[in-house]
Coordinates of C-alpha atoms in Angstrom, one line a residue:
M1208 CA -57.3 -76.6 -140.4
A1209 CA -59.7 -76.8 -137.5
R1210 CA -58.3 -77.4 -134.0
R1211 CA -59.6 -80.4 -132.2
S1212 CA -61.5 -80.0 -129.1
A1213 CA -59.8 -81.0 -125.9
V1214 CA -63.1 -82.2 -124.5
R1215 CA -63.2 -85.1 -126.9
D1216 CA -60.1 -86.8 -125.6
G1217 CA -61.2 -86.5 -122.0
R1218 CA -59.6 -84.8 -119.0
R1219 CA -56.0 -86.0 -119.7
T1220 CA -55.9 -84.4 -123.1
A1221 CA -57.4 -81.1 -121.8
E1222 CA -54.7 -81.0 -119.1
A1223 CA -51.9 -81.7 -121.5
D1224 CA -53.2 -78.9 -123.8
E1225 CA -53.6 -76.5 -120.9
S1226 CA -50.0 -77.1 -119.7
R1227 CA -48.5 -76.4 -123.1
T1228 CA -47.3 -72.9 -123.4
D1229 CA -45.6 -72.8 -126.8
G1230 CA -48.9 -72.9 -128.8
F1231 CA -47.8 -75.9 -130.9
D1232 CA -50.0 -79.1 -131.0
P1233 CA -48.2 -82.0 -132.5
S1234 CA -51.4 -83.9 -133.2
D1235 CA -52.5 -81.4 -135.9
G1236 CA -49.2 -79.6 -136.6
V1237 CA -50.8 -76.2 -136.1
F1238 CA -49.1 -73.4 -134.1
D1239 CA -51.5 -71.3 -132.1
P1240 CA -50.0 -68.4 -130.1
P1241 CA -50.7 -68.8 -126.4
E1242 CA -53.2 -66.5 -124.7
P1243 CA -51.8 -64.4 -122.0
R1244 CA -52.4 -65.6 -118.5
R1245 CA -54.4 -63.0 -116.7
D1246 CA -54.1 -64.7 -113.3
R1247 CA -50.3 -63.9 -113.1
N1248 CA -50.8 -60.2 -112.9
R1249 CA -54.2 -59.3 -111.7
G1250 CA -55.3 -55.7 -111.5
G1251 CA -52.2 -54.5 -113.5
R1252 CA -49.7 -54.8 -110.6
W1253 CA -46.2 -56.1 -110.7
G1254 CA -46.1 -59.4 -108.9
G1255 CA -42.7 -58.6 -107.3
S1256 CA -43.7 -55.3 -105.8
G1257 CA -43.7 -56.7 -102.3
G1258 CA -40.0 -57.8 -102.6
R1259 CA -39.0 -54.2 -103.4
W1260 CA -38.9 -53.4 -99.6
W1261 CA -36.4 -56.2 -99.1
V1262 CA -34.2 -54.8 -101.8
W1263 CA -34.1 -51.4 -100.2
L1264 CA -33.5 -53.0 -96.7
G1265 CA -30.6 -55.0 -98.1
R1266 CA -29.1 -51.9 -99.7
A1267 CA -29.4 -50.0 -96.4
V1268 CA -27.6 -52.8 -94.5
L1269 CA -24.9 -53.0 -97.1
W1270 CA -24.2 -49.3 -97.0
A1271 CA -24.2 -49.3 -93.2
L1272 CA -21.6 -52.1 -93.3
I1273 CA -19.5 -50.2 -95.8
I1274 CA -19.6 -47.0 -93.6
V1275 CA -18.5 -49.0 -90.5
I1276 CA -15.6 -50.6 -92.4
V1277 CA -14.4 -47.2 -93.8
V1278 CA -14.7 -45.4 -90.4
N1279 CA -12.8 -48.2 -88.6
G1280 CA -10.2 -48.2 -91.3
V1281 CA -9.6 -44.5 -90.9
R1282 CA -9.7 -44.5 -87.1
A1283 CA -7.3 -47.4 -86.5
P1284 CA -4.2 -45.7 -87.9
F1285 CA -5.1 -42.4 -86.3
E1286 CA -5.4 -44.1 -82.8
R1287 CA -2.0 -45.8 -83.4
F1288 CA -0.5 -42.5 -84.4
T1289 CA -1.8 -40.6 -81.3
A1290 CA -0.9 -43.4 -79.0
S1291 CA 2.7 -43.3 -80.1
D1292 CA 2.9 -39.5 -79.5
T1293 CA 1.0 -39.4 -76.2
P1294 CA 2.4 -41.8 -73.5
S1295 CA -0.3 -43.7 -71.7
A1296 CA -0.8 -43.4 -68.0
E1297 CA 0.8 -46.8 -67.5
R1298 CA 4.0 -45.8 -69.4
T1299 CA 4.3 -42.4 -67.7
A1300 CA 3.6 -43.7 -64.1
A1301 CA 6.6 -43.8 -61.8
P1302 CA 8.1 -47.2 -61.4
G1303 CA 6.5 -49.1 -58.5
K1304 CA 3.1 -47.3 -58.7
G1305 CA 0.4 -49.9 -58.5
T1306 CA 2.6 -52.9 -58.3
G1307 CA 1.5 -53.8 -54.8
F1308 CA 5.1 -53.6 -53.4
P1309 CA 5.1 -52.5 -49.8
A1310 CA 7.3 -49.4 -50.5
S1311 CA 7.0 -47.7 -47.0
A1312 CA 7.8 -50.9 -45.1
A1313 CA 10.7 -51.7 -47.5
G1314 CA 12.1 -48.2 -47.1
A1315 CA 12.1 -48.6 -43.3
F1316 CA 13.6 -52.1 -43.6
A1317 CA 16.4 -50.9 -45.9
L1318 CA 17.1 -47.9 -43.6
Q1319 CA 17.6 -50.2 -40.6
F1320 CA 19.8 -52.5 -42.7
A1321 CA 22.0 -49.5 -43.8
G1322 CA 22.5 -48.5 -40.2
V1323 CA 24.4 -51.8 -39.7
Y1324 CA 25.9 -52.3 -43.2
L1325 CA 27.5 -48.8 -43.5
N1326 CA 29.0 -48.9 -40.0
Y1327 CA 31.8 -51.4 -39.5
D1328 CA 35.0 -51.7 -37.4
Q1329 CA 37.5 -54.5 -37.6
K1330 CA 37.5 -54.6 -33.8
S1331 CA 33.8 -55.5 -33.8
G1332 CA 33.4 -57.6 -36.9
P1333 CA 31.5 -60.5 -35.3
A1334 CA 29.0 -58.2 -33.7
R1335 CA 28.3 -56.6 -37.1
E1336 CA 27.8 -60.0 -38.6
A1337 CA 25.4 -61.1 -36.0
Q1338 CA 23.3 -57.9 -36.6
L1339 CA 23.4 -58.4 -40.4
R1340 CA 22.0 -61.9 -40.2
G1341 CA 18.6 -60.5 -39.4
F1342 CA 18.5 -58.8 -42.9
L1343 CA 20.2 -61.4 -45.1
P1344 CA 19.2 -64.7 -46.7
D1345 CA 20.1 -67.9 -45.0
G1346 CA 23.5 -69.4 -45.8
G1347 CA 24.9 -66.2 -47.3
D1348 CA 28.1 -64.2 -46.5
G1349 CA 27.7 -63.0 -42.9
Q1350 CA 29.8 -59.8 -43.6
F1351 CA 28.0 -59.3 -46.9
G1352 CA 31.1 -58.4 -48.9
W1353 CA 33.2 -56.6 -46.3
N1354 CA 36.7 -58.0 -46.0
G1355 CA 36.9 -57.4 -42.2
I1356 CA 39.5 -54.6 -42.5
G1357 CA 39.1 -50.9 -41.7
K1358 CA 36.5 -48.7 -40.2
L1359 CA 33.4 -46.8 -41.6
Q1360 CA 30.9 -44.7 -39.9
V1361 CA 28.0 -42.7 -41.4
Q1362 CA 26.4 -39.6 -39.8
S1363 CA 23.0 -39.7 -41.5
V1364 CA 20.9 -42.0 -43.8
Q1365 CA 17.5 -41.2 -45.4
V1366 CA 15.3 -42.9 -47.8
A1367 CA 15.5 -41.1 -51.2
G1368 CA 13.1 -43.3 -53.2
V1369 CA 11.7 -46.8 -53.9
D1370 CA 11.7 -48.4 -57.3
S1371 CA 9.6 -51.6 -57.4
R1372 CA 9.4 -54.0 -60.3
D1373 CA 6.5 -56.1 -59.1
A1374 CA 4.7 -57.0 -55.9
H1375 CA 7.8 -58.7 -54.3
N1376 CA 10.9 -57.1 -55.8
G1377 CA 12.1 -53.5 -55.4
T1378 CA 15.2 -51.3 -54.9
V1379 CA 15.3 -48.8 -52.1
T1380 CA 17.6 -45.9 -52.7
L1381 CA 19.2 -44.3 -49.6
L1382 CA 21.0 -41.0 -49.3
A1383 CA 23.8 -41.2 -46.8
R1384 CA 26.6 -38.9 -45.5
S1385 CA 30.0 -40.1 -44.2
Q1386 CA 32.2 -37.4 -42.9
D1387 CA 32.1 -34.7 -45.7
K1388 CA 30.9 -36.9 -48.5
W1389 CA 27.4 -37.7 -49.8
F1390 CA 26.5 -40.8 -51.7
R1391 CA 23.5 -43.0 -52.6
L1392 CA 23.1 -46.6 -51.7
A1393 CA 20.8 -48.9 -53.8
V1394 CA 19.5 -51.7 -51.6
P1395 CA 17.6 -54.6 -53.4
V1396 CA 14.7 -55.9 -51.2
Y1397 CA 12.5 -59.0 -51.6
A1398 CA 9.2 -58.7 -49.8
A1399 CA 7.1 -61.8 -49.3
S1400 CA 4.7 -59.4 -47.5
A1401 CA 4.9 -56.1 -45.6
D1402 CA 6.0 -58.2 -42.5
A1403 CA 8.5 -60.5 -44.2
M1404 CA 11.5 -59.0 -46.1
V1405 CA 15.1 -59.8 -46.9
V1406 CA 17.9 -58.0 -48.7
S1407 CA 18.1 -60.0 -51.9
A1408 CA 21.5 -59.0 -53.2
R1409 CA 24.5 -56.9 -52.4
P1410 CA 23.8 -53.1 -52.4
A1411 CA 25.4 -50.7 -54.8
L1412 CA 27.1 -47.3 -54.2
L1413 CA 25.8 -44.6 -56.5
P1414 CA 26.8 -40.9 -56.9
P1415 CA 24.8 -38.3 -55.0
P1416 CA 22.1 -36.3 -56.9
A1417 CA 23.6 -33.7 -59.3
R1418 CA 23.4 -30.0 -58.5
A1419 CA 20.6 -28.3 -60.6
A1420 CA 20.9 -24.9 -62.1
L1421 CA 18.1 -22.4 -61.2
P1422 CA 16.1 -21.1 -64.1
A1423 CA 16.1 -17.4 -64.7
G1424 CA 13.5 -15.8 -62.4
G1425 CA 13.0 -13.3 -59.6
V1426 CA 10.8 -10.3 -59.3
R1427 CA 11.6 -7.9 -62.1
D1428 CA 8.8 -5.3 -61.7
R1429 CA 9.3 -4.3 -58.1
D1430 CA 7.2 -1.8 -56.1
T1431 CA 10.1 0.0 -54.3
A1432 CA 7.8 2.5 -52.6
L1433 CA 5.9 -0.3 -51.0
E1434 CA 9.1 -2.0 -50.0
D1435 CA 10.2 1.1 -48.1
E1436 CA 6.8 1.3 -46.4
L1437 CA 6.8 -2.3 -45.3
T1438 CA 10.3 -2.5 -44.0
P1439 CA 9.6 -0.7 -40.6
V1440 CA 6.4 -2.6 -40.2
L1441 CA 8.1 -6.0 -40.5
A1442 CA 10.9 -4.8 -38.3
K1443 CA 8.3 -4.7 -35.5
F1444 CA 6.5 -7.9 -36.5
F1445 CA 9.5 -10.3 -36.6
P1446 CA 10.7 -9.7 -33.0
A1447 CA 7.2 -10.6 -31.8
Y1448 CA 7.2 -13.6 -34.1
A1449 CA 10.6 -14.8 -32.7
Q1450 CA 9.3 -14.7 -29.2
S1451 CA 5.7 -15.8 -29.8
D1452 CA 4.5 -12.5 -28.2
Q1453 CA 0.8 -13.0 -28.7
A1454 CA -0.1 -9.6 -27.5
S1455 CA 2.1 -8.0 -30.1
L1456 CA 1.3 -10.6 -32.8
S1457 CA -2.5 -10.0 -32.4
R1458 CA -1.9 -6.4 -33.6
F1459 CA -0.4 -7.6 -36.8
A1460 CA -2.6 -10.7 -37.6
A1461 CA -5.3 -10.4 -40.2
G1462 CA -6.6 -13.9 -39.9
P1463 CA -5.8 -17.0 -37.8
A1464 CA -3.5 -16.5 -34.8
L1465 CA 0.2 -16.6 -35.6
T1466 CA 2.2 -18.8 -33.2
G1467 CA 5.8 -17.7 -33.8
L1468 CA 9.1 -19.4 -32.9
N1469 CA 8.7 -19.5 -29.1
G1470 CA 12.1 -17.9 -28.4
S1471 CA 14.2 -20.5 -30.3
V1472 CA 16.0 -17.6 -32.1
T1473 CA 16.6 -13.9 -31.4
F1474 CA 15.7 -11.3 -34.0
V1475 CA 18.6 -9.3 -35.5
Q1476 CA 17.4 -7.3 -38.5
V1477 CA 15.1 -7.3 -41.6
R1478 CA 17.8 -7.4 -44.3
G1479 CA 15.5 -6.8 -47.2
V1480 CA 11.9 -6.7 -48.6
I1481 CA 10.9 -7.6 -52.1
A1482 CA 7.4 -6.5 -53.2
P1483 CA 6.1 -7.0 -56.7
K1484 CA 3.7 -4.5 -58.2
G1485 CA 0.1 -5.6 -57.9
Q1486 CA -3.3 -4.9 -56.5
P1487 CA -3.4 -1.9 -54.1
G1488 CA -4.0 -2.9 -50.5
E1489 CA -3.1 -6.5 -51.0
R1490 CA 0.3 -8.0 -51.7
V1491 CA 2.5 -11.1 -51.3
V1492 CA 6.0 -10.1 -50.4
T1493 CA 9.4 -11.7 -49.5
A1494 CA 11.4 -10.6 -46.5
T1495 CA 14.9 -11.6 -45.7
V1496 CA 15.4 -11.8 -41.9
A1497 CA 18.6 -12.3 -39.9
W1498 CA 18.3 -14.5 -36.7
Q1499 CA 20.8 -15.1 -34.0
V1500 CA 20.8 -18.8 -33.1
P1501 CA 21.8 -19.8 -29.6
A1502 CA 25.2 -21.5 -29.4
T1503 CA 25.3 -25.3 -28.9
G1504 CA 26.3 -26.4 -25.4
G1505 CA 25.4 -23.1 -23.7
G1506 CA 28.4 -21.1 -25.0
A1507 CA 28.4 -17.4 -25.2
G1508 CA 27.0 -15.8 -28.4
G1509 CA 25.8 -17.6 -31.4
G1510 CA 25.9 -17.5 -35.2
E1511 CA 23.5 -15.6 -37.4
L1512 CA 21.3 -17.1 -40.1
E1513 CA 19.6 -15.1 -42.9
Q1514 CA 16.3 -16.7 -44.0
D1515 CA 13.6 -15.8 -46.5
Y1516 CA 9.9 -15.6 -45.7
R1517 CA 6.8 -15.3 -47.8
L1518 CA 4.2 -13.0 -46.2
D1519 CA 0.6 -12.6 -47.4
M1520 CA -0.3 -9.0 -46.4
I1521 CA -3.4 -6.8 -46.5
K1522 CA -3.9 -3.1 -45.8
K1523 CA -6.8 -1.9 -43.7
S1524 CA -7.5 1.6 -42.5
G1525 CA -4.0 2.7 -43.5
N1526 CA -2.3 -0.2 -41.6
W1527 CA -0.7 -3.3 -43.0
Y1528 CA -1.5 -6.7 -41.5
V1529 CA -0.1 -10.2 -41.9
R1530 CA -2.5 -13.0 -43.0
D1531 CA 0.1 -15.8 -43.4
V1532 CA 3.8 -16.5 -42.9
R1533 CA 5.6 -19.4 -44.7
G1534 CA 8.8 -20.3 -46.5
V1535 CA 9.4 -19.3 -50.1
T1536 CA 9.0 -21.6 -53.0
E1537 CA 10.7 -19.7 -55.8
P1538 CA 13.7 -17.4 -55.9
S1539 CA 12.7 -13.8 -55.3
T1540 CA 15.9 -11.9 -55.9
P1541 CA 16.2 -10.2 -59.3

């Protein structure tokens, strides 16, 4: 059966036939396979080739996101683990650091307060109360817990430390001695500023610091030959050091001038020299020196004190010279 021409029915019929893609024309009941549309894929190229770049870009973004998620997932528990083992600077800092509390001024304030608080006598109770009023809040107990009986006097009081909780509240710890007993006194201080303070609560007596045990130490590998060589040298040096004899000290000095003790003590004897083995011609040694201290009040005679000195020494042209004299920092005895 012959197919009708689309031209015969005019433009509408031709457009209807052209838009049909299944090849079937209901007017004649004949199925004709549709011809391939050449304009869809000109030149043999895939029409979606330009979108391939977007596919690859999307994949790259997706993989980058996956890597970031994996890395953060692994790093987070690791940081929590290390943070729990290694204290941060904020946790390890001493109490009061960086709080803004005026520690120096509060220490001086608590020291002056303790001079009144730790000295009382029932014969002069009103005078003590009048002095305490300058340290206490308004309307408080004028004797600040003292029952007005007995007598107490302290020989010395020093600031041992300040523990501040914030910019206004802190506790000043004092070390005090009364007769033959030592104790600590914790004084709570409120500071509105460095120039306005008050004792915010009653102080507390605390035990003195415990006695520490020295670790095993000392010089175990000693140069006994050098110790014998230096003993007579130092026996001449320390008398000049005691009297600040600059003419004699200049013969021993191997650096800045040594000032000496200006006659405050009298040399008795070098009781010992400890020299560790080390580099020839240069050594740091410890000398134990006995001094006689003048008696208090101008009495005859005086007691002796043995003291340890650290001397930095150098040998030049066969003679030993002193570069520095200071106190020891570690035990030197074996």
